[in-house]
Amino acid sequence: MASDPEIALKKIGFLLTPGFALMSVTSAIEPLRAANLLSDRILYELAFVSLAGGWMRSSVLGAFETQSLDESPDRFDILFVVAGGDPLRFDDPRTLSWLRRLDRRGVPLGGISGGAAVLSKAGVMDDRRFTVHWAHLDAMRESYPEALIERRLFVIDRDRYTCAGGMAPLDMMHGLITSDHGAALARAVSDWFIHTGVRQAEAAQQLSPELQYDLHHPALVALVNLVNSHIADPLTLEDLAMLCGVSVRHLDRLCKAHLGKSPMRFSRALRLSKAAELLRQSSLSIEAVAEATGFTNRSHFSRQFQGQFGVGPAGWRAAKRSPMVRQ
């Protein structure tokens, strides 16, 4: 494969952090490799970096050979941070300093899965729109209330490239290849991977309520959306019924028949599940988690939490703070 001097070669770096997800990396690098292959020229040169260098193992033990921060070049056309596990707890001073140095030198930066959390910790996401894997989204909003976080599949804002992880990098790279080399090559890459349903940036990260809960009545779909959008300020039963367009009695009957519980019990269960996520993913105090999920005080929150999970918030956090599900 020969390079073409008329086409600019891009050097794309991937900073791998402990617990990174193999799927997130391969979904990002394989489209770039295929672009090289299908164009019969080197369009993208890939580099892998980690704090100490050497073989960096993913959450499923697959590994990449990496350069250390000291050995890696200072120049990339884009440097992506790939983070899984619990990225909000990542706090390595050398890595964060290195990212700030790249930012000062004008290197475009990206985050894959939880990568935007690491970039935010480094302080290089100010005034930039970005996204992060849905599992970290609420904890990010609590930790960085001024951040411009969006619940999207991927976000490209000037010199920042972020996506939700999993298969989302495949969609983001389709956009990147289109921008660099045109739609024809991007389509050829998608066809190469039998990725015929390329998703747009604004696509949802999770299943819709209709699919997630197997709902068919519009009032129940509205109920789930309303509860999800009012986690911190839960609506009353009367408000829910009015906004869903049905009577209180009808909503209660629908909810019990299709969700197995009353509307208010469903709302409380959903808020407690969100509280469990925040306890596991963030360092917020129990009082702050209670407030963020719509509970009036710690004692009331603790009683409700123990009723749902069989253990209080502090005990649950201690038991679950080990590495979480990998994205």
GROMACS .gro file of N, CA and C in nm, residues 200-315:
model
  348
  200GLN      N    1  -2.729   0.851   1.256
  200GLN     CA    2  -2.692   0.992   1.264
  200GLN      C    3  -2.649   1.027   1.406
  201ALA      N    4  -2.584   1.143   1.420
  201ALA     CA    5  -2.530   1.184   1.550
  201ALA      C    6  -2.637   1.193   1.657
  202GLU      N    7  -2.758   1.236   1.619
  202GLU     CA    8  -2.863   1.256   1.718
  202GLU      C    9  -2.938   1.129   1.754
  203ALA      N   10  -2.897   1.016   1.700
  203ALA     CA   11  -2.964   0.890   1.732
  203ALA      C   12  -2.957   0.860   1.882
  204ALA      N   13  -3.056   0.787   1.930
  204ALA     CA   14  -3.063   0.755   2.073
  204ALA      C   15  -2.955   0.655   2.113
  205GLN      N   16  -2.907   0.667   2.237
  205GLN     CA   17  -2.810   0.571   2.290
  205GLN      C   18  -2.877   0.448   2.348
  206GLN      N   19  -3.004   0.460   2.384
  206GLN     CA   20  -3.075   0.349   2.446
  206GLN      C   21  -3.204   0.321   2.371
  207LEU      N   22  -3.264   0.205   2.399
  207LEU     CA   23  -3.391   0.171   2.338
  207LEU      C   24  -3.499   0.270   2.379
  208SER      N   25  -3.593   0.294   2.291
  208SER     CA   26  -3.707   0.379   2.323
  208SER      C   27  -3.792   0.309   2.429
  209PRO      N   28  -3.877   0.387   2.502
  209PRO     CA   29  -3.965   0.322   2.601
  209PRO      C   30  -4.052   0.213   2.542
  210GLU      N   31  -4.096   0.232   2.415
  210GLU     CA   32  -4.180   0.132   2.351
  210GLU      C   33  -4.110  -0.004   2.348
  211LEU      N   34  -3.980  -0.003   2.312
  211LEU     CA   35  -3.906  -0.128   2.303
  211LEU      C   36  -3.856  -0.174   2.439
  212GLN      N   37  -3.809  -0.081   2.520
  212GLN     CA   38  -3.751  -0.117   2.649
  212GLN      C   39  -3.852  -0.184   2.741
  213TYR      N   40  -3.976  -0.132   2.742
  213TYR     CA   41  -4.080  -0.186   2.830
  213TYR      C   42  -4.192  -0.257   2.754
  214ASP      N   43  -4.177  -0.270   2.624
  214ASP     CA   44  -4.279  -0.333   2.539
  214ASP      C   45  -4.413  -0.263   2.557
  215LEU      N   46  -4.412  -0.132   2.538
  215LEU     CA   47  -4.532  -0.052   2.556
  215LEU      C   48  -4.594  -0.018   2.421
  216HIS      N   49  -4.728  -0.013   2.420
  216HIS     CA   50  -4.799   0.020   2.297
  216HIS      C   51  -4.899   0.133   2.315
  217HIS      N   52  -4.931   0.163   2.438
  217HIS     CA   53  -5.026   0.272   2.464
  217HIS      C   54  -4.949   0.405   2.473
  218PRO      N   55  -4.992   0.507   2.400
  218PRO     CA   56  -4.917   0.635   2.401
  218PRO      C   57  -4.909   0.700   2.538
  219ALA      N   58  -5.008   0.679   2.624
  219ALA     CA   59  -5.003   0.738   2.757
  219ALA      C   60  -4.890   0.678   2.840
  220LEU      N   61  -4.865   0.548   2.823
  220LEU     CA   62  -4.756   0.484   2.899
  220LEU      C   63  -4.619   0.527   2.845
  221VAL      N   64  -4.609   0.542   2.714
  221VAL     CA   65  -4.484   0.593   2.657
  221VAL      C   66  -4.456   0.733   2.711
  222ALA      N   67  -4.560   0.816   2.715
  222ALA     CA   68  -4.546   0.951   2.770
  222ALA      C   69  -4.506   0.946   2.917
  223LEU      N   70  -4.567   0.854   2.992
  223LEU     CA   71  -4.535   0.841   3.135
  223LEU      C   72  -4.387   0.813   3.156
  224VAL      N   73  -4.333   0.715   3.084
  224VAL     CA   74  -4.191   0.679   3.101
  224VAL      C   75  -4.102   0.798   3.066
  225ASN      N   76  -4.134   0.867   2.957
  225ASN     CA   77  -4.053   0.983   2.919
  225ASN      C   78  -4.061   1.094   3.023
  226LEU      N   79  -4.180   1.117   3.079
  226LEU     CA   80  -4.196   1.221   3.180
  226LEU      C   81  -4.121   1.187   3.309
  227VAL      N   82  -4.129   1.062   3.352
  227VAL     CA   83  -4.057   1.022   3.473
  227VAL      C   84  -3.906   1.036   3.453
  228ASN      N   85  -3.857   0.994   3.335
  228ASN     CA   86  -3.714   1.005   3.307
  228ASN      C   87  -3.665   1.149   3.300
  229SER      N   88  -3.751   1.239   3.256
  229SER     CA   89  -3.711   1.379   3.243
  229SER      C   90  -3.735   1.460   3.369
  230HIS      N   91  -3.792   1.397   3.472
  230HIS     CA   92  -3.817   1.467   3.599
  230HIS      C   93  -3.764   1.384   3.715
  231ILE      N   94  -3.642   1.334   3.700
  231ILE     CA   95  -3.581   1.254   3.806
  231ILE      C   96  -3.562   1.337   3.933
  232ALA      N   97  -3.511   1.459   3.917
  232ALA     CA   98  -3.480   1.543   4.034
  232ALA      C   99  -3.602   1.615   4.088
  233ASP      N  100  -3.705   1.632   4.004
  233ASP     CA  101  -3.826   1.703   4.046
  233ASP      C  102  -3.949   1.623   4.006
  234PRO      N  103  -3.972   1.510   4.072
  234PRO     CA  104  -4.080   1.419   4.030
  234PRO      C  105  -4.216   1.487   4.028
  235LEU      N  106  -4.293   1.451   3.927
  235LEU     CA  107  -4.426   1.506   3.910
  235LEU      C  108  -4.527   1.433   3.999
  236THR      N  109  -4.633   1.501   4.033
  236THR     CA  110  -4.741   1.438   4.108
  236THR      C  111  -4.821   1.347   4.016
  237LEU      N  112  -4.901   1.260   4.074
  237LEU     CA  113  -4.985   1.170   3.996
  237LEU      C  114  -5.081   1.249   3.908
  238GLU      N  115  -5.136   1.357   3.964
  238GLU     CA  116  -5.231   1.439   3.887
  238GLU      C  117  -5.162   1.504   3.768
  239ASP      N  118  -5.039   1.553   3.787
  239ASP     CA  119  -4.965   1.615   3.677
  239ASP      C  120  -4.930   1.511   3.570
  240LEU      N  121  -4.889   1.393   3.614
  240LEU     CA  122  -4.857   1.288   3.518
  240LEU      C  123  -4.979   1.253   3.433
  241ALA      N  124  -5.093   1.236   3.498
  241ALA     CA  125  -5.214   1.200   3.425
  241ALA      C  126  -5.252   1.309   3.326
  242MET      N  127  -5.245   1.435   3.370
  242MET     CA  128  -5.282   1.545   3.282
  242MET      C  129  -5.189   1.550   3.160
  243LEU      N  130  -5.058   1.536   3.182
  243LEU     CA  131  -4.962   1.545   3.073
  243LEU      C  132  -4.967   1.422   2.982
  244CYS      N  133  -5.012   1.310   3.036
  244CYS     CA  134  -5.028   1.189   2.954
  244CYS      C  135  -5.161   1.188   2.878
  245GLY      N  136  -5.250   1.282   2.913
  245GLY     CA  137  -5.376   1.294   2.841
  245GLY      C  138  -5.482   1.194   2.882
  246VAL      N  139  -5.472   1.141   3.004
  246VAL     CA  140  -5.574   1.046   3.052
  246VAL      C  141  -5.610   1.083   3.196
  247SER      N  142  -5.713   1.018   3.248
  247SER     CA  143  -5.751   1.042   3.387
  247SER      C  144  -5.654   0.970   3.481
  248VAL      N  145  -5.656   1.013   3.607
  248VAL     CA  146  -5.572   0.949   3.708
  248VAL      C  147  -5.605   0.800   3.717
  249ARG      N  148  -5.735   0.768   3.719
  249ARG     CA  149  -5.776   0.628   3.733
  249ARG      C  150  -5.732   0.545   3.613
  250HIS      N  151  -5.745   0.603   3.493
  250HIS     CA  152  -5.706   0.530   3.373
  250HIS      C  153  -5.555   0.507   3.370
  251LEU      N  154  -5.477   0.609   3.407
  251LEU     CA  155  -5.331   0.594   3.408
  251LEU      C  156  -5.289   0.488   3.510
  252ASP      N  157  -5.352   0.488   3.626
  252ASP     CA  158  -5.320   0.389   3.729
  252ASP      C  159  -5.351   0.248   3.679
  253ARG      N  160  -5.464   0.233   3.612
  253ARG     CA  161  -5.503   0.102   3.561
  253ARG      C  162  -5.406   0.055   3.450
  254LEU      N  163  -5.371   0.145   3.359
  254LEU     CA  164  -5.277   0.111   3.251
  254LEU      C  165  -5.141   0.072   3.307
  255CYS      N  166  -5.095   0.150   3.404
  255CYS     CA  167  -4.961   0.128   3.459
  255CYS      C  168  -4.953  -0.006   3.531
  256LYS      N  169  -5.053  -0.037   3.611
  256LYS     CA  170  -5.052  -0.164   3.683
  256LYS      C  171  -5.062  -0.282   3.587
  257ALA      N  172  -5.138  -0.266   3.479
  257ALA     CA  173  -5.157  -0.376   3.385
  257ALA      C  174  -5.032  -0.403   3.302
  258HIS      N  175  -4.959  -0.297   3.264
  258HIS     CA  176  -4.848  -0.313   3.170
  258HIS      C  177  -4.709  -0.298   3.234
  259LEU      N  178  -4.700  -0.230   3.348
  259LEU     CA  179  -4.571  -0.213   3.415
  259LEU      C  180  -4.566  -0.283   3.550
  260GLY      N  181  -4.679  -0.336   3.594
  260GLY     CA  182  -4.681  -0.415   3.716
  260GLY      C  183  -4.681  -0.336   3.845
  261LYS      N  184  -4.699  -0.206   3.837
  261LYS     CA  185  -4.702  -0.123   3.958
  261LYS      C  186  -4.771   0.008   3.926
  262SER      N  187  -4.806   0.080   4.031
  262SER     CA  188  -4.874   0.208   4.013
  262SER      C  189  -4.778   0.310   3.953
  263PRO      N  190  -4.829   0.421   3.896
  263PRO     CA  191  -4.740   0.522   3.839
  263PRO      C  192  -4.639   0.576   3.939
  264MET      N  193  -4.681   0.601   4.064
  264MET     CA  194  -4.588   0.660   4.161
  264MET      C  195  -4.484   0.558   4.207
  265ARG      N  196  -4.523   0.432   4.219
  265ARG     CA  197  -4.425   0.329   4.253
  265ARG      C  198  -4.326   0.309   4.139
  266PHE      N  199  -4.374   0.318   4.015
  266PHE     CA  200  -4.284   0.309   3.900
  266PHE      C  201  -4.186   0.425   3.900
  267SER      N  202  -4.237   0.546   3.927
  267SER     CA  203  -4.151   0.665   3.932
  267SER      C  204  -4.045   0.650   4.041
  268ARG      N  205  -4.086   0.603   4.159
  268ARG     CA  206  -3.990   0.589   4.268
  268ARG      C  207  -3.885   0.483   4.237
  269ALA      N  208  -3.927   0.372   4.178
  269ALA     CA  209  -3.832   0.266   4.144
  269ALA      C  210  -3.729   0.315   4.042
  270LEU      N  211  -3.775   0.393   3.945
  270LEU     CA  212  -3.684   0.445   3.842
  270LEU      C  213  -3.585   0.544   3.904
  271ARG      N  214  -3.634   0.628   3.994
  271ARG     CA  215  -3.546   0.726   4.059
  271ARG      C  216  -3.444   0.658   4.150
  272LEU      N  217  -3.486   0.552   4.217
  272LEU     CA  218  -3.392   0.478   4.301
  272LEU      C  219  -3.286   0.405   4.218
  273SER      N  220  -3.325   0.354   4.103
  273SER     CA  221  -3.226   0.293   4.014
  273SER      C  222  -3.125   0.396   3.966
  274LYS      N  223  -3.173   0.518   3.938
  274LYS     CA  224  -3.082   0.626   3.899
  274LYS      C  225  -2.991   0.663   4.015
  275ALA      N  226  -3.044   0.663   4.136
  275ALA     CA  227  -2.962   0.692   4.253
  275ALA      C  228  -2.852   0.587   4.269
  276ALA      N  229  -2.885   0.460   4.243
  276ALA     CA  230  -2.785   0.354   4.252
  276ALA      C  231  -2.672   0.378   4.152
  277GLU      N  232  -2.706   0.423   4.031
  277GLU     CA  233  -2.602   0.456   3.932
  277GLU      C  234  -2.511   0.567   3.982
  278LEU      N  235  -2.571   0.671   4.039
  278LEU     CA  236  -2.490   0.783   4.087
  278LEU      C  237  -2.400   0.743   4.203
  279LEU      N  238  -2.451   0.657   4.291
  279LEU     CA  239  -2.369   0.611   4.404
  279LEU      C  240  -2.248   0.533   4.354
  280ARG      N  241  -2.266   0.456   4.249
  280ARG     CA  242  -2.158   0.373   4.197
  280ARG      C  243  -2.059   0.453   4.114
  281GLN      N  244  -2.107   0.552   4.040
  281GLN     CA  245  -2.023   0.618   3.941
  281GLN      C  246  -1.964   0.750   3.986
  282SER      N  247  -2.015   0.808   4.093
  282SER     CA  248  -1.969   0.941   4.131
  282SER      C  249  -1.926   0.943   4.277
  283SER      N  250  -1.862   1.051   4.314
  283SER     CA  251  -1.822   1.070   4.455
  283SER      C  252  -1.918   1.163   4.527
  284LEU      N  253  -2.034   1.187   4.470
  284LEU     CA  254  -2.134   1.272   4.534
  284LEU      C  255  -2.173   1.214   4.670
  285SER      N  256  -2.199   1.303   4.765
  285SER     CA  257  -2.244   1.257   4.896
  285SER      C  258  -2.382   1.193   4.883
  286ILE      N  259  -2.418   1.114   4.983
  286ILE     CA  260  -2.549   1.049   4.982
  286ILE      C  261  -2.659   1.154   4.983
  287GLU      N  262  -2.638   1.265   5.054
  287GLU     CA  263  -2.736   1.373   5.055
  287GLU      C  264  -2.754   1.432   4.916
  288ALA      N  265  -2.641   1.450   4.844
  288ALA     CA  266  -2.647   1.507   4.709
  288ALA      C  267  -2.716   1.410   4.612
  289VAL      N  268  -2.691   1.281   4.628
  289VAL     CA  269  -2.757   1.182   4.543
  289VAL      C  270  -2.907   1.183   4.570
  290ALA      N  271  -2.944   1.192   4.697
  290ALA     CA  272  -3.086   1.197   4.731
  290ALA      C  273  -3.153   1.317   4.665
  291GLU      N  274  -3.089   1.431   4.674
  291GLU     CA  275  -3.145   1.553   4.614
  291GLU      C  276  -3.154   1.541   4.462
  292ALA      N  277  -3.051   1.482   4.401
  292ALA     CA  278  -3.047   1.470   4.255
  292ALA      C  279  -3.152   1.375   4.201
  293THR      N  280  -3.205   1.289   4.288
  293THR     CA  281  -3.306   1.192   4.243
  293THR      C  282  -3.443   1.219   4.306
  294GLY      N  283  -3.461   1.340   4.359
  294GLY     CA  284  -3.594   1.384   4.399
  294GLY      C  285  -3.643   1.340   4.534
  295PHE      N  286  -3.552   1.307   4.627
  295PHE     CA  287  -3.592   1.268   4.763
  295PHE      C  288  -3.566   1.385   4.858
  296THR      N  289  -3.657   1.406   4.950
  296THR     CA  290  -3.654   1.527   5.031
  296THR      C  291  -3.543   1.531   5.134
  297ASN      N  292  -3.502   1.415   5.186
  297ASN     CA  293  -3.395   1.414   5.286
  297ASN      C  294  -3.328   1.277   5.287
  298ARG      N  295  -3.214   1.270   5.355
  298ARG     CA  296  -3.135   1.147   5.353
  298ARG      C  297  -3.208   1.030   5.419
  299SER      N  298  -3.275   1.055   5.529
  299SER     CA  299  -3.338   0.943   5.600
  299SER      C  300  -3.451   0.882   5.515
  300HIS      N  301  -3.532   0.966   5.454
  300HIS     CA  302  -3.638   0.914   5.367
  300HIS      C  303  -3.577   0.839   5.248
  301PHE      N  304  -3.475   0.896   5.188
  301PHE     CA  305  -3.407   0.831   5.076
  301PHE      C  306  -3.350   0.696   5.118
  302SER      N  307  -3.285   0.691   5.233
  302SER     CA  308  -3.222   0.567   5.279
  302SER      C  309  -3.325   0.457   5.303
  303ARG      N  310  -3.439   0.494   5.360
  303ARG     CA  311  -3.544   0.394   5.383
  303ARG      C  312  -3.596   0.339   5.251
  304GLN      N  313  -3.623   0.427   5.158
  304GLN     CA  314  -3.674   0.382   5.028
  304GLN      C  315  -3.570   0.299   4.953
  305PHE      N  316  -3.444   0.341   4.961
  305PHE     CA  317  -3.337   0.268   4.892
  305PHE      C  318  -3.322   0.127   4.948
  306GLN      N  319  -3.323   0.117   5.081
  306GLN     CA  320  -3.311  -0.015   5.144
  306GLN      C  321  -3.431  -0.102   5.109
  307GLY      N  322  -3.548  -0.042   5.099
  307GLY     CA  323  -3.666  -0.119   5.062
  307GLY      C  324  -3.655  -0.178   4.922
  308GLN      N  325  -3.588  -0.108   4.830
  308GLN     CA  326  -3.575  -0.160   4.694
  308GLN      C  327  -3.456  -0.252   4.676
  309PHE      N  328  -3.344  -0.221   4.743
  309PHE     CA  329  -3.220  -0.296   4.718
  309PHE      C  330  -3.177  -0.386   4.834
  310GLY      N  331  -3.247  -0.378   4.948
  310GLY     CA  332  -3.214  -0.465   5.059
  310GLY      C  333  -3.094  -0.421   5.141
  311VAL      N  334  -3.038  -0.306   5.109
  311VAL     CA  335  -2.924  -0.252   5.182
  311VAL      C  336  -2.928  -0.101   5.166
  312GLY      N  337  -2.875  -0.028   5.265
  312GLY     CA  338  -2.876   0.117   5.258
  312GLY      C  339  -2.779   0.171   5.155
  313PRO      N  340  -2.789   0.301   5.122
  313PRO     CA  341  -2.703   0.360   5.020
  313PRO      C  342  -2.554   0.345   5.048
  314ALA      N  343  -2.512   0.367   5.172
  314ALA     CA  344  -2.370   0.357   5.205
  314ALA      C  345  -2.319   0.214   5.186
  315GLY      N  346  -2.395   0.116   5.235
  315GLY     CA  347  -2.353  -0.023   5.218
  315GLY      C  348  -2.353  -0.065   5.073
   0.00000   0.00000   0.00000
